[in-house]
Coordinates of C-alpha atoms and ligand atoms in Angstrom, one line a residue:
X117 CA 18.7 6.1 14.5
X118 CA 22.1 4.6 13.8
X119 CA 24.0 6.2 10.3
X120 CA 24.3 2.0 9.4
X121 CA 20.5 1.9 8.7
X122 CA 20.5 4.9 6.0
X123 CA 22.8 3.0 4.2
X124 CA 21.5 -0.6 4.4
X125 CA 18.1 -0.6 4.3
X126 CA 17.6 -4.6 5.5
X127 CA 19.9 -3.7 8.5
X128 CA 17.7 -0.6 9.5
X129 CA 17.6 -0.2 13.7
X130 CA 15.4 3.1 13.2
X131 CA 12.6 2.2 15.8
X132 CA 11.5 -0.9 17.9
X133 CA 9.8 -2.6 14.7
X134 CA 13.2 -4.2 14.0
X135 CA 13.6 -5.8 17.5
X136 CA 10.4 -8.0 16.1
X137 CA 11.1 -8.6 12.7
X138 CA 12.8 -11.7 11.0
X139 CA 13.1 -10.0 7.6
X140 CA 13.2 -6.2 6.6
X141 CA 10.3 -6.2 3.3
X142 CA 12.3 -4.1 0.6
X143 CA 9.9 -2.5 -1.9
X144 CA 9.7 -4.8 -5.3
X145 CA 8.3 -4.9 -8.5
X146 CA 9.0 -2.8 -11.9
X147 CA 9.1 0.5 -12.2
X148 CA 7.3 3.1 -13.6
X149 CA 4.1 1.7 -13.2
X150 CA 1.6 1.0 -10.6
X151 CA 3.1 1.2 -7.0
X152 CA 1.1 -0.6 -4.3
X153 CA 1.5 0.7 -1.2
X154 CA 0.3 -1.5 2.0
X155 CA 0.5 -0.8 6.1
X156 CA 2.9 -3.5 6.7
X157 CA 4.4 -7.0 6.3
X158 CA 2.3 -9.1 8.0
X159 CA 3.9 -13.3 9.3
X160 CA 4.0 -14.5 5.4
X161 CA 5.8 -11.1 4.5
X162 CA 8.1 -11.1 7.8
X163 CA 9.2 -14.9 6.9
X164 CA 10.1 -14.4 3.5
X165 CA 11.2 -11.4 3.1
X166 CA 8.7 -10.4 0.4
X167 CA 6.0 -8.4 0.5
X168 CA 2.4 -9.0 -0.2
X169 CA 2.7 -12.8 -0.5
X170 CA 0.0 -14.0 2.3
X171 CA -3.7 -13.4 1.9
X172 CA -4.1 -10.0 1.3
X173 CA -1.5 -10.3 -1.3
X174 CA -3.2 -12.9 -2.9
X175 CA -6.5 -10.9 -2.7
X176 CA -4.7 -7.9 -4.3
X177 CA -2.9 -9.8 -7.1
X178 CA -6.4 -11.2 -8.4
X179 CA -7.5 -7.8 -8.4
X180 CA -4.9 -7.0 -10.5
X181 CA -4.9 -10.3 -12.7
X182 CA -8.9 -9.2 -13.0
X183 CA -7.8 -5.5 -14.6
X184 CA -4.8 -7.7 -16.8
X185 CA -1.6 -7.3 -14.7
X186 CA 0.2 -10.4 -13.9
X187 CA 2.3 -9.8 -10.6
X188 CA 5.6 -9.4 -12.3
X189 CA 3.4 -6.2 -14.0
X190 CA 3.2 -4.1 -10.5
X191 CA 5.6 -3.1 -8.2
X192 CA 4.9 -3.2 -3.7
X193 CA 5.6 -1.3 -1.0
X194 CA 4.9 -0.6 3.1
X195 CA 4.9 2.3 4.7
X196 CA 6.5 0.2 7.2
X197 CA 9.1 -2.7 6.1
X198 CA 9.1 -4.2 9.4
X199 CA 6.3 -6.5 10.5
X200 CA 4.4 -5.1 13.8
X201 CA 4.3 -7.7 16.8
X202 CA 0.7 -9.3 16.6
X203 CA -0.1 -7.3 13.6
X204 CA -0.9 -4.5 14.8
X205 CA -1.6 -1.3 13.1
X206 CA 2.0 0.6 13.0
X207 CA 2.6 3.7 15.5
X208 CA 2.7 7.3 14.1
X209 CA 6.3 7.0 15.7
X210 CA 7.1 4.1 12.9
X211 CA 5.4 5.4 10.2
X212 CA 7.5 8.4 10.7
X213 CA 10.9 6.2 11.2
X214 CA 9.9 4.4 7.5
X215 CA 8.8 7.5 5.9
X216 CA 12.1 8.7 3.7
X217 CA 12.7 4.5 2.3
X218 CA 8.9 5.2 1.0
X219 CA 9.8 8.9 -0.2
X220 CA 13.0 7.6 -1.3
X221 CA 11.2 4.3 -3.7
X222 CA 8.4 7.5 -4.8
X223 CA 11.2 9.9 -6.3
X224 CA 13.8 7.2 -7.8
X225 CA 11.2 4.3 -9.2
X226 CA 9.1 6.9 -10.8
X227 CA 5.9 5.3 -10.2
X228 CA 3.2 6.3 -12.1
X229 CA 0.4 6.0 -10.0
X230 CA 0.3 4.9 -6.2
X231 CA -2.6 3.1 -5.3
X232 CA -2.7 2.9 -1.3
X233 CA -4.1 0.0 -0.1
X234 CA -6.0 -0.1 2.7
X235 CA -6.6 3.4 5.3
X236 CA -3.1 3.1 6.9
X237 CA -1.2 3.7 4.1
X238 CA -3.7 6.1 2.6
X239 CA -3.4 8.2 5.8
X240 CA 0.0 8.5 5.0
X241 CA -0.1 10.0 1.2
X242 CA -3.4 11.6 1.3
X243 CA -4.7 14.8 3.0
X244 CA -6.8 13.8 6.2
X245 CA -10.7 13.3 5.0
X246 CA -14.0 13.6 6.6
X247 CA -16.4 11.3 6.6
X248 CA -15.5 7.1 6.2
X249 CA -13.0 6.1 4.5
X250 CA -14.3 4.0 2.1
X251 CA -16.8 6.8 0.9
X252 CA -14.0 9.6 0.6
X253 CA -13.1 6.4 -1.5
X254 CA -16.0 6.3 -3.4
X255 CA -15.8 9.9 -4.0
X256 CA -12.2 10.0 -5.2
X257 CA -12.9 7.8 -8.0
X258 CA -15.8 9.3 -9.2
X259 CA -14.1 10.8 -12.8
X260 CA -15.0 14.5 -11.3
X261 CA -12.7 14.0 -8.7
X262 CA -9.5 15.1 -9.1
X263 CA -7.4 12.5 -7.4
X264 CA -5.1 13.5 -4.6
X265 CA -1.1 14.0 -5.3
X266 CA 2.1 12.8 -3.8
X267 CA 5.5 13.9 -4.4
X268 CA 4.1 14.6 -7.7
X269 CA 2.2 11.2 -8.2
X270 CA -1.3 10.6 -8.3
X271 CA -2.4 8.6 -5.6
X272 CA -5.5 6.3 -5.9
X273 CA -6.6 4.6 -2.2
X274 CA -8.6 1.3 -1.9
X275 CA -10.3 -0.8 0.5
X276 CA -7.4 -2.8 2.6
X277 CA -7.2 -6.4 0.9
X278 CA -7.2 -8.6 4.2
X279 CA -9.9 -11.2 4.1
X280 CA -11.9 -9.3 7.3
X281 CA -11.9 -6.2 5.2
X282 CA -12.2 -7.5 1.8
X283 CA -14.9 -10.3 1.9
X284 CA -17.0 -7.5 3.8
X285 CA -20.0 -5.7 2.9
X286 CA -21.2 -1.5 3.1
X287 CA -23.7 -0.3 4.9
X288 CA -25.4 -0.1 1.7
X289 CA -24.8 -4.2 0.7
X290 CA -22.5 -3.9 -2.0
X291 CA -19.3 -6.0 -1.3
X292 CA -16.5 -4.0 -0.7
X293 CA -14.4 -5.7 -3.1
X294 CA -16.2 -4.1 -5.8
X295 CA -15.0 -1.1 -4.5
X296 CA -11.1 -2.2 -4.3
X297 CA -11.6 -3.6 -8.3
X298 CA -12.8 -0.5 -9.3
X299 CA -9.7 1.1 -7.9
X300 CA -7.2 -1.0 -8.7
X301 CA -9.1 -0.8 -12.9
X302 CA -8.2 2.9 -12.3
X303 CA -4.8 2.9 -11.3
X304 CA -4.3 0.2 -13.9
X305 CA -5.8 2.7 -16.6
X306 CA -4.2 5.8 -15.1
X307 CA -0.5 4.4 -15.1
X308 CA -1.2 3.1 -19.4
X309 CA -2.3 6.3 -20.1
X310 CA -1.3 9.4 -17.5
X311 CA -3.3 12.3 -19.5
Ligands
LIG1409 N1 1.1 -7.7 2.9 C1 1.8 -6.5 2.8 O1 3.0 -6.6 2.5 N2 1.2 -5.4 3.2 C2 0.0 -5.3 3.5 O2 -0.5 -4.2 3.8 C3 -0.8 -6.5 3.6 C4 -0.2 -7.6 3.3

């Protein structure tokens, strides 16, 4: 890791995701609120520079609009800022370059809830689970449940947002978009009202 990229984040050189990328994604939105964390910039993101503007974003952002935030209301973030070639899922090896910019937007922005979209970026701020992933969803939102913590933030996961995961249905045939709405509704409720 060169010293440069802990001091300029859209020069980072910390691992081979930057030999790919056209555009570091720097974390954006307003603070203190709800913090949506994806995997990683996919073409749209890499191009512009902004994350979350392609598909899934688009799928997220009418989740949000559907629980009353606007996108200027919520803030975004990767555990990867780089986009991986082809899409592909990003290495442990990555994940691990990225992790203090993510730990570093968690402490400063004071987010009050993180809402991980998608099992990537779950994986990363949530102890491992057994089971699927979108029924240790299911479970952690039942109002039982307490929800799982990081760096002193609750963390609420979701179903990823791409249209293949999104547009899907469970086992069970309910679309698993209900399940994202009814996770983005509580990190929308959690971050008004903390108690
Ligand atoms: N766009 C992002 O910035 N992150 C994702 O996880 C998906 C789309």
């Amino acid at each position: 890791m060169s010293c440069s990229s802990a001091v300029d984040p859209s020069a980072c050189q910390a691992c081979r995701l930057a030999e790919h990328r056209s555009r570091v994604v720097l974390p954006d939105g307003p603070r203190e609120g709800v913090l949506a964390i994806g995997e990683a910039p996919g073409r749209q993101e890499d191009v512009s520079g902004v994350g979350f503007v392609g598909i899934a974003g688009l799928n997220l952002e009418a989740a949000f609009a559907a629980c009353g935030l606007a996108r200027e209301q919520w803030a975004r973030s990767n555990i990867v800022r780089c986009r991986p070639p082809e899409n592909r899922k990003p290495r442990a090896d990555e994940v691990r370059s990225c992790a203090h910019w993510l730990d570093r937007v968690v402490d400063d922005w004071l987010p009050r809830v993180l809402l991980a979209v998608g099992q990537s970026a779950a994986a990363r701020l949530i102890p491992p689970w057994t089971g699927s992933f979108l029924s240790h969803v299911e479970r952690l939102l039942l109002p039982e449940t307490g929800l799982p913590v990081y760096r002193g933030v609750p963390v609420v996961p979701m179903p990823h947002t791409s249209p293949l995961a999104w547009n899907r249905r469970r086992p069970d045939g309910t679309p698993i978009r209900e399940l994202g709405l009814r996770a983005v509704r509580r990190a929308v409720i959690l971050a008004r009202d903390p108690t």
